[in-house]
C-alpha cells in the first residue's frame, strides 16, 4: 500500500469521525462531550477536508476511501446548504420606524475602535454594542467618541467589584430612564447587558452577550450558561434584538439556546477570524423577533480586530391601536400635584 493510499484512508476516516461527533452533538448525544461540541461548528471546513481526502484517495487509487470521503463531503454540504432559521432583508412595511444596530468585538484594539466610530456614524446607528473594548476606555471617552449616544454603559466589573477580563459596552441614541441592567457570571467574568428602546410608541427589548470561547470543557459550560440566560425577561410577542459574539456557530446545539431569527444568511458569512473573510466562522450574530422586519444586513470590513463587525437595520411596524369606543369612560384622574408628563422616580 503506497503513501497516497495510506494518507487517503487516514484523512477519510478522520474527517468521517469528526463529522459523526459533530452530528452527535447536534442531536443531543454529545451533551457531555467538549470535543463533540467543538467539532459541530465546522461543517464548511470539514467539507473542504473531505474533498481533499477524496482527491488524495483518488491519487492513491483507494476507491473505497475515496467514496467514504465523498459521502462525508456530501453530509457536510447538506448541513451547510439546508441550514434555516435566518432572515434576508426585505422592504420595510409602510409607516414603519427603522432601528439601525452595530455589533462588534474590538479585541481591545484602539485602531479598531477608531474605524468603528467612522463606520457607525456613516451607518447612522441607533444602537451600538461592543465587546472586548479597550481597557482604558472610560464613560467620558465613550461620550466624547460617540456624541449622539444618550444611553451609555460600560460593564467593567461585577457587583462584587471583581474586574471583568473582557469589557462590554452598550450605547443607544435614545435616553433610557431605566438605564442598562447587568447579569454577571463570576466563574467566567462574562456579562449580559439589557436595556430597552422606546420606539414609536413601542418598547424594543435589547440584550447583548459575550460568553467565553469554548477552549476547554469548563469554558464551554460557562458559554452555554450565558447563552441559556440571554433571552430571559423578554415578554412573549415583544419586539427584541439580541446581539453578541456568541462563540458558537448556527451548526452547534448551543446556538439554539438563544431565541429569535438570525439577521442575514450565516452559511457563507465569516466574522472570525477577520482575515478569513467568507470562509471564517460565523460566531458573531444579531437575532431578533416580535414583529421586527429585517431591511438591511451586512458584515463589515476588517477593522483591525480579530472579528468583523455586523450591521443590521430593522423596521418596527406601526402599532395597530384599536379606536377607543365612543362611550368610553374618561381616564381616572391623577392625584393632586402629579404631572402626567413626568415619569415617577424610584
CSV table of C-alpha atoms in Angstrom, one decimal:
chain,number,residue,atom,x,y,z
A,1,UNK,CA,0.0,0.0,0.0
A,2,UNK,CA,1.6,3.3,-1.1
A,3,UNK,CA,1.8,6.5,0.9
A,4,UNK,CA,-1.1,8.1,-1.1
A,5,UNK,CA,-3.4,5.3,-0.3
A,6,UNK,CA,-2.5,5.4,3.4
A,7,UNK,CA,-2.9,9.2,3.5
A,8,UNK,CA,-6.3,9.0,1.7
A,9,UNK,CA,-7.6,6.4,4.2
A,10,UNK,CA,-6.3,8.3,7.2
A,11,UNK,CA,-7.9,11.6,6.0
A,12,UNK,CA,-11.2,10.0,5.1
A,13,UNK,CA,-11.6,8.2,8.4
A,14,UNK,CA,-10.5,11.2,10.4
A,15,UNK,CA,-13.0,13.6,8.7
A,16,UNK,CA,-15.7,11.0,8.9
A,17,UNK,CA,-15.1,10.6,12.7
A,18,UNK,CA,-15.2,14.4,13.1
A,19,UNK,CA,-18.4,14.6,11.2
A,20,UNK,CA,-20.1,11.9,13.2
A,21,UNK,CA,-19.0,13.6,16.5
A,22,UNK,CA,-20.4,16.9,15.4
A,23,UNK,CA,-23.7,15.3,14.4
A,24,UNK,CA,-23.9,13.6,17.8
A,25,UNK,CA,-23.7,16.9,19.5
A,26,UNK,CA,-26.5,18.4,17.3
A,27,UNK,CA,-28.9,15.6,18.2
A,28,UNK,CA,-28.0,15.8,21.9
A,29,UNK,CA,-25.9,12.6,22.2
A,30,UNK,CA,-22.7,14.5,22.8
A,31,UNK,CA,-24.1,16.8,25.6
A,32,UNK,CA,-21.2,16.0,28.0
A,33,UNK,CA,-18.5,15.9,25.3
A,34,UNK,CA,-16.5,19.1,24.8
A,35,UNK,CA,-14.9,17.8,21.6
A,36,UNK,CA,-18.3,16.9,20.2
A,37,UNK,CA,-19.4,20.5,20.7
A,38,UNK,CA,-16.2,21.9,19.2
A,39,UNK,CA,-16.5,19.8,16.0
A,40,UNK,CA,-20.1,20.6,15.4
A,41,UNK,CA,-19.2,24.2,14.3
A,42,UNK,CA,-17.1,23.3,11.3
A,43,UNK,CA,-19.2,21.7,8.6
A,44,UNK,CA,-17.8,24.1,5.9
A,45,UNK,CA,-14.3,23.2,6.8
A,46,UNK,CA,-15.0,19.5,7.2
A,47,UNK,CA,-16.4,19.6,3.6
A,48,UNK,CA,-13.2,21.1,2.3
A,49,UNK,CA,-11.1,18.5,4.2
A,50,UNK,CA,-13.3,15.7,2.9
A,51,UNK,CA,-12.8,16.8,-0.7
A,52,UNK,CA,-9.1,16.9,-0.1
A,53,UNK,CA,-9.3,13.4,1.3
A,54,UNK,CA,-11.2,12.2,-1.8
A,55,UNK,CA,-8.6,13.7,-4.1
A,56,UNK,CA,-5.7,12.1,-2.1
A,57,UNK,CA,-7.6,8.7,-2.1
A,58,UNK,CA,-8.1,9.0,-5.8
A,59,UNK,CA,-4.4,9.6,-6.4
A,60,UNK,CA,-3.7,6.5,-4.3
A,61,UNK,CA,-6.4,4.6,-6.2
A,62,UNK,CA,-8.1,3.6,-3.0
A,63,UNK,CA,-11.7,3.9,-4.3
A,64,UNK,CA,-13.4,2.8,-1.1
A,65,UNK,CA,-11.6,5.5,0.8
A,66,UNK,CA,-12.5,8.0,-1.9
A,67,UNK,CA,-16.2,7.1,-1.7
A,68,UNK,CA,-16.1,7.4,2.1
A,69,UNK,CA,-14.6,10.9,1.8
A,70,UNK,CA,-17.1,11.9,-0.9
A,71,UNK,CA,-20.0,10.7,1.3
A,72,UNK,CA,-18.7,12.7,4.2
A,73,UNK,CA,-18.3,15.8,2.0
A,74,UNK,CA,-22.0,15.4,0.9
A,75,UNK,CA,-23.2,15.2,4.5
A,76,UNK,CA,-21.4,18.4,5.4
A,77,UNK,CA,-22.5,20.1,2.3
A,78,UNK,CA,-26.1,19.3,3.2
A,79,UNK,CA,-25.6,20.6,6.7
A,80,UNK,CA,-24.5,24.0,5.3
A,81,UNK,CA,-26.9,24.3,2.4
A,82,UNK,CA,-30.1,23.2,4.3
A,83,UNK,CA,-29.5,25.5,7.3
A,84,UNK,CA,-32.5,27.6,8.2
A,85,UNK,CA,-33.5,30.0,11.0
A,86,UNK,CA,-32.3,33.2,9.3
A,87,UNK,CA,-34.0,36.2,7.6
A,88,UNK,CA,-32.9,38.0,4.5
A,89,UNK,CA,-33.5,41.7,4.1
A,90,UNK,CA,-36.9,42.8,2.7
A,91,UNK,CA,-38.8,46.0,2.0
A,92,UNK,CA,-39.8,48.0,5.1
A,93,UNK,CA,-43.6,48.0,5.9
A,94,UNK,CA,-45.4,51.3,5.3
A,95,UNK,CA,-45.1,53.8,8.2
A,96,UNK,CA,-42.5,51.7,10.0
A,97,UNK,CA,-39.7,53.1,12.1
A,98,UNK,CA,-36.1,52.0,11.3
A,99,UNK,CA,-33.7,50.8,14.0
A,100,UNK,CA,-30.1,50.6,13.0
A,101,UNK,CA,-27.7,48.4,15.1
A,102,UNK,CA,-24.0,47.7,15.1
A,103,UNK,CA,-22.3,44.8,16.9
A,104,UNK,CA,-18.5,44.5,17.1
A,105,UNK,CA,-15.8,42.6,19.0
A,106,UNK,CA,-12.9,45.0,19.1
A,107,UNK,CA,-10.3,42.6,20.6
A,108,UNK,CA,-9.0,45.5,22.8
A,109,UNK,CA,-7.8,47.4,19.7
A,110,UNK,CA,-7.8,51.2,19.8
A,111,UNK,CA,-7.4,51.2,16.0
A,112,UNK,CA,-10.4,49.0,15.6
A,113,UNK,CA,-12.4,51.4,17.8
A,114,UNK,CA,-11.4,54.3,15.7
A,115,UNK,CA,-12.5,52.6,12.5
A,116,UNK,CA,-15.8,51.5,14.1
A,117,UNK,CA,-16.6,55.1,15.1
A,118,UNK,CA,-16.5,56.2,11.5
A,119,UNK,CA,-18.5,53.2,10.2
A,120,UNK,CA,-21.2,53.6,12.9
A,121,UNK,CA,-21.5,57.3,12.1
A,122,UNK,CA,-21.8,56.6,8.4
A,123,UNK,CA,-24.4,53.9,9.2
A,124,UNK,CA,-26.3,56.3,11.5
A,125,UNK,CA,-26.5,53.7,14.2
A,126,UNK,CA,-29.3,53.9,16.8
A,127,UNK,CA,-27.7,51.2,19.0
A,128,UNK,CA,-24.0,50.1,19.3
A,129,UNK,CA,-22.8,47.0,21.2
A,130,UNK,CA,-19.1,46.5,21.7
A,131,UNK,CA,-17.2,43.6,23.2
A,132,UNK,CA,-13.6,43.4,24.4
A,133,UNK,CA,-13.4,47.2,24.4
A,134,UNK,CA,-10.0,48.8,25.1
A,135,UNK,CA,-9.0,48.6,28.7
A,136,UNK,CA,-8.5,52.3,29.1
A,137,UNK,CA,-11.9,53.3,27.5
A,138,UNK,CA,-14.0,55.3,30.1
A,139,UNK,CA,-17.5,56.6,30.1
A,140,UNK,CA,-16.2,60.0,29.4
A,141,UNK,CA,-14.3,58.6,26.3
A,142,UNK,CA,-17.5,56.9,25.1
A,143,UNK,CA,-19.5,60.2,25.4
A,144,UNK,CA,-16.8,62.1,23.5
A,145,UNK,CA,-16.3,59.5,20.8
A,146,UNK,CA,-20.0,58.7,20.3
A,147,UNK,CA,-21.6,62.1,21.0
A,148,UNK,CA,-25.0,61.1,19.6
A,149,UNK,CA,-25.4,58.3,22.1
A,150,UNK,CA,-27.6,59.3,25.1
A,151,UNK,CA,-27.6,56.0,26.9
A,152,UNK,CA,-24.1,54.6,27.6
A,153,UNK,CA,-23.0,51.8,29.9
A,154,UNK,CA,-19.6,50.1,30.2
A,155,UNK,CA,-19.5,46.8,32.1
A,156,UNK,CA,-16.1,46.6,33.6
A,157,UNK,CA,-16.6,44.7,36.9
A,158,UNK,CA,-19.1,42.5,38.8
A,159,UNK,CA,-21.3,43.9,41.6
A,160,UNK,CA,-18.8,42.4,44.0
A,161,UNK,CA,-16.0,44.5,42.5
A,162,UNK,CA,-14.3,41.8,40.5
A,163,UNK,CA,-12.8,43.1,37.3
A,164,UNK,CA,-14.2,41.7,34.0
A,165,UNK,CA,-11.4,40.4,31.8
A,166,UNK,CA,-13.4,41.4,28.7
A,167,UNK,CA,-15.3,44.7,28.9
A,168,UNK,CA,-18.6,45.2,27.1
A,169,UNK,CA,-20.2,48.5,26.1
A,170,UNK,CA,-23.8,49.2,25.2
A,171,UNK,CA,-24.9,52.6,23.7
A,172,UNK,CA,-28.2,53.9,22.3
A,173,UNK,CA,-29.3,57.2,20.8
A,174,UNK,CA,-32.5,57.3,22.8
A,175,UNK,CA,-32.3,58.2,26.5
A,176,UNK,CA,-33.5,55.4,28.8
A,177,UNK,CA,-34.6,56.3,32.3
A,178,UNK,CA,-34.3,52.7,33.4
A,179,UNK,CA,-30.7,52.5,32.2
A,180,UNK,CA,-28.9,49.3,31.5
A,181,UNK,CA,-29.0,46.3,33.7
A,182,UNK,CA,-26.2,43.7,34.1
A,183,UNK,CA,-26.2,40.0,34.7
A,184,UNK,CA,-22.7,38.9,35.6
A,185,UNK,CA,-21.1,35.4,35.7
A,186,UNK,CA,-18.2,35.4,38.2
A,187,UNK,CA,-17.0,32.0,37.1
A,188,UNK,CA,-16.2,33.2,33.6
A,189,UNK,CA,-16.2,37.0,34.1
A,190,UNK,CA,-19.0,37.2,31.5
A,191,UNK,CA,-21.8,39.7,31.4
A,192,UNK,CA,-25.2,40.1,29.8
A,193,UNK,CA,-26.3,43.7,29.2
A,194,UNK,CA,-30.0,44.5,28.9
A,195,UNK,CA,-31.9,47.7,28.1
A,196,UNK,CA,-34.9,48.7,26.0
A,197,UNK,CA,-35.5,51.3,23.3
A,198,UNK,CA,-38.7,53.3,23.2
A,199,UNK,CA,-39.5,53.4,19.5
A,200,UNK,CA,-42.7,54.8,18.0
A,201,UNK,CA,-44.9,54.1,21.0
A,202,UNK,CA,-43.5,50.6,21.5
A,203,UNK,CA,-40.7,49.1,23.5
A,204,UNK,CA,-37.9,47.1,21.9
A,205,UNK,CA,-36.0,44.8,24.3
A,206,UNK,CA,-32.3,44.7,23.8
A,207,UNK,CA,-29.8,42.2,25.1
A,208,UNK,CA,-26.1,41.7,24.4
A,209,UNK,CA,-23.9,38.7,25.3
A,210,UNK,CA,-20.2,37.8,25.0
A,211,UNK,CA,-19.6,34.4,26.7
A,212,UNK,CA,-16.1,32.8,26.8
A,213,UNK,CA,-14.7,30.9,23.9
A,214,UNK,CA,-15.1,27.1,24.5
A,215,UNK,CA,-11.4,26.4,24.7
A,216,UNK,CA,-12.0,23.7,27.4
A,217,UNK,CA,-14.9,21.9,29.0
A,218,UNK,CA,-15.3,24.4,31.8
A,219,UNK,CA,-15.4,27.4,29.3
A,220,UNK,CA,-17.9,25.5,27.2
A,221,UNK,CA,-20.2,25.1,30.2
A,222,UNK,CA,-19.9,28.8,31.0
A,223,UNK,CA,-20.7,29.8,27.5
A,224,UNK,CA,-23.8,27.6,27.4
A,225,UNK,CA,-25.0,29.0,30.8
A,226,UNK,CA,-24.8,32.5,29.4
A,227,UNK,CA,-26.5,31.7,26.1
A,228,UNK,CA,-29.3,30.0,28.0
A,229,UNK,CA,-30.0,33.1,30.1
A,230,UNK,CA,-29.6,35.9,27.5
A,231,UNK,CA,-33.3,35.6,26.3
A,232,UNK,CA,-34.7,35.7,29.9
A,233,UNK,CA,-37.1,38.6,30.7
A,234,UNK,CA,-38.3,39.1,27.1
A,235,UNK,CA,-42.1,39.1,27.1
A,236,UNK,CA,-44.0,36.9,24.7
A,237,UNK,CA,-44.5,38.6,21.3
A,238,UNK,CA,-42.5,41.7,22.4
A,239,UNK,CA,-40.1,43.1,19.8
A,240,UNK,CA,-36.5,42.2,20.7
A,241,UNK,CA,-32.9,42.3,19.4
A,242,UNK,CA,-30.1,40.1,20.8
A,243,UNK,CA,-26.6,41.0,19.7
A,244,UNK,CA,-23.3,39.3,20.6
A,245,UNK,CA,-20.2,37.3,20.0
A,246,UNK,CA,-21.8,34.0,20.8
A,247,UNK,CA,-18.6,32.0,20.3
A,248,UNK,CA,-21.0,29.5,18.6
A,249,UNK,CA,-22.0,28.9,15.0
A,250,UNK,CA,-25.5,28.1,13.8
A,251,UNK,CA,-24.5,24.4,13.4
A,252,UNK,CA,-23.8,24.0,17.1
A,253,UNK,CA,-26.5,22.9,19.6
A,254,UNK,CA,-25.6,25.8,21.9
A,255,UNK,CA,-26.5,28.4,19.3
A,256,UNK,CA,-30.2,27.3,19.6
A,257,UNK,CA,-30.3,28.3,23.2
A,258,UNK,CA,-30.7,31.9,22.1
A,259,UNK,CA,-34.2,32.8,20.9
A,260,UNK,CA,-35.1,34.6,17.7
A,261,UNK,CA,-34.3,34.6,14.0
A,262,UNK,CA,-30.8,35.4,12.8
A,263,UNK,CA,-30.3,38.6,10.7
A,264,UNK,CA,-28.6,37.6,7.5
A,265,UNK,CA,-27.6,34.3,5.9
A,266,UNK,CA,-24.8,32.8,8.0
A,267,UNK,CA,-24.0,29.9,5.7
A,268,UNK,CA,-21.4,31.9,3.8
A,269,UNK,CA,-20.7,34.6,6.4
A,270,UNK,CA,-17.4,34.7,8.2
A,271,UNK,CA,-16.8,37.1,11.1
A,272,UNK,CA,-13.9,35.3,12.8
A,273,UNK,CA,-11.0,35.3,12.2
A,274,UNK,CA,-11.4,38.6,10.3
A,275,UNK,CA,-8.7,37.8,7.8
A,276,UNK,CA,-10.5,34.6,6.7
A,277,UNK,CA,-13.5,36.5,5.2
A,278,UNK,CA,-16.4,34.3,4.0
A,279,UNK,CA,-14.5,31.1,4.9
A,280,UNK,CA,-14.2,32.1,8.5
A,281,UNK,CA,-16.6,31.1,11.3
A,282,UNK,CA,-19.9,32.9,11.8
A,283,UNK,CA,-19.8,33.2,15.6
A,284,UNK,CA,-21.0,36.8,15.8
A,285,UNK,CA,-24.8,37.2,15.5
A,286,UNK,CA,-27.7,39.5,15.6
A,287,UNK,CA,-31.1,37.7,16.4
A,288,UNK,CA,-34.5,39.3,16.5
A,289,UNK,CA,-38.2,38.7,16.8
A,290,UNK,CA,-41.6,40.1,18.0
A,291,UNK,CA,-42.7,41.6,14.7
A,292,UNK,CA,-39.5,43.3,13.7
A,293,UNK,CA,-38.6,43.2,10.0
A,294,UNK,CA,-35.0,43.0,8.7
A,295,UNK,CA,-34.4,45.5,6.0
A,296,UNK,CA,-30.6,45.6,5.7
A,297,UNK,CA,-27.7,43.4,6.9
A,298,UNK,CA,-24.1,43.1,6.1
A,299,UNK,CA,-20.8,42.0,7.6
A,300,UNK,CA,-18.4,44.9,7.9
A,301,UNK,CA,-14.8,45.1,6.7
A,302,UNK,CA,-11.6,44.1,8.6
A,303,UNK,CA,-11.1,47.0,11.1
A,304,UNK,CA,-8.0,45.6,12.8
A,305,UNK,CA,-9.8,43.4,15.3
A,306,UNK,CA,-9.8,39.6,15.0
A,307,UNK,CA,-13.6,39.9,14.4
A,308,UNK,CA,-15.5,41.7,11.7
A,309,UNK,CA,-18.4,43.9,12.8
A,310,UNK,CA,-22.1,43.3,11.9
A,311,UNK,CA,-24.6,45.9,10.7
A,312,UNK,CA,-28.3,45.4,10.6
A,313,UNK,CA,-31.4,47.6,10.2
A,314,UNK,CA,-34.8,46.6,11.4
A,315,UNK,CA,-38.2,48.1,10.7
A,316,UNK,CA,-40.7,48.4,13.6
A,317,UNK,CA,-44.2,48.3,12.0
A,318,UNK,CA,-46.7,51.0,13.1
A,319,UNK,CA,-48.6,49.7,16.2
A,320,UNK,CA,-52.2,48.7,15.4
A,321,UNK,CA,-54.1,50.7,18.1
A,322,UNK,CA,-57.9,50.0,18.1
A,323,UNK,CA,-60.0,53.1,18.2
A,324,UNK,CA,-61.5,53.9,21.6
A,325,UNK,CA,-65.3,53.3,22.0
A,326,UNK,CA,-67.4,56.5,21.7
A,327,UNK,CA,-68.9,55.9,25.1
A,328,UNK,CA,-65.6,55.0,26.8
A,329,UNK,CA,-65.2,56.1,30.3
A,330,UNK,CA,-62.8,59.1,30.9
A,331,UNK,CA,-59.4,58.1,32.4
A,332,UNK,CA,-59.1,58.1,36.1
A,333,UNK,CA,-57.9,61.4,37.5
A,334,UNK,CA,-54.4,61.7,38.8
A,335,UNK,CA,-53.6,62.6,42.4
A,336,UNK,CA,-53.1,66.3,43.0
A,337,UNK,CA,-49.7,67.6,42.1
A,338,UNK,CA,-48.8,64.7,39.8
A,339,UNK,CA,-47.6,65.7,36.3
A,340,UNK,CA,-48.5,63.0,33.7
A,341,UNK,CA,-45.6,64.1,31.6
A,342,UNK,CA,-43.0,63.3,34.2
A,343,UNK,CA,-42.3,59.6,34.9
A,344,UNK,CA,-42.3,58.6,38.5
A,345,UNK,CA,-38.9,58.1,40.3
A,346,UNK,CA,-38.0,55.1,42.4
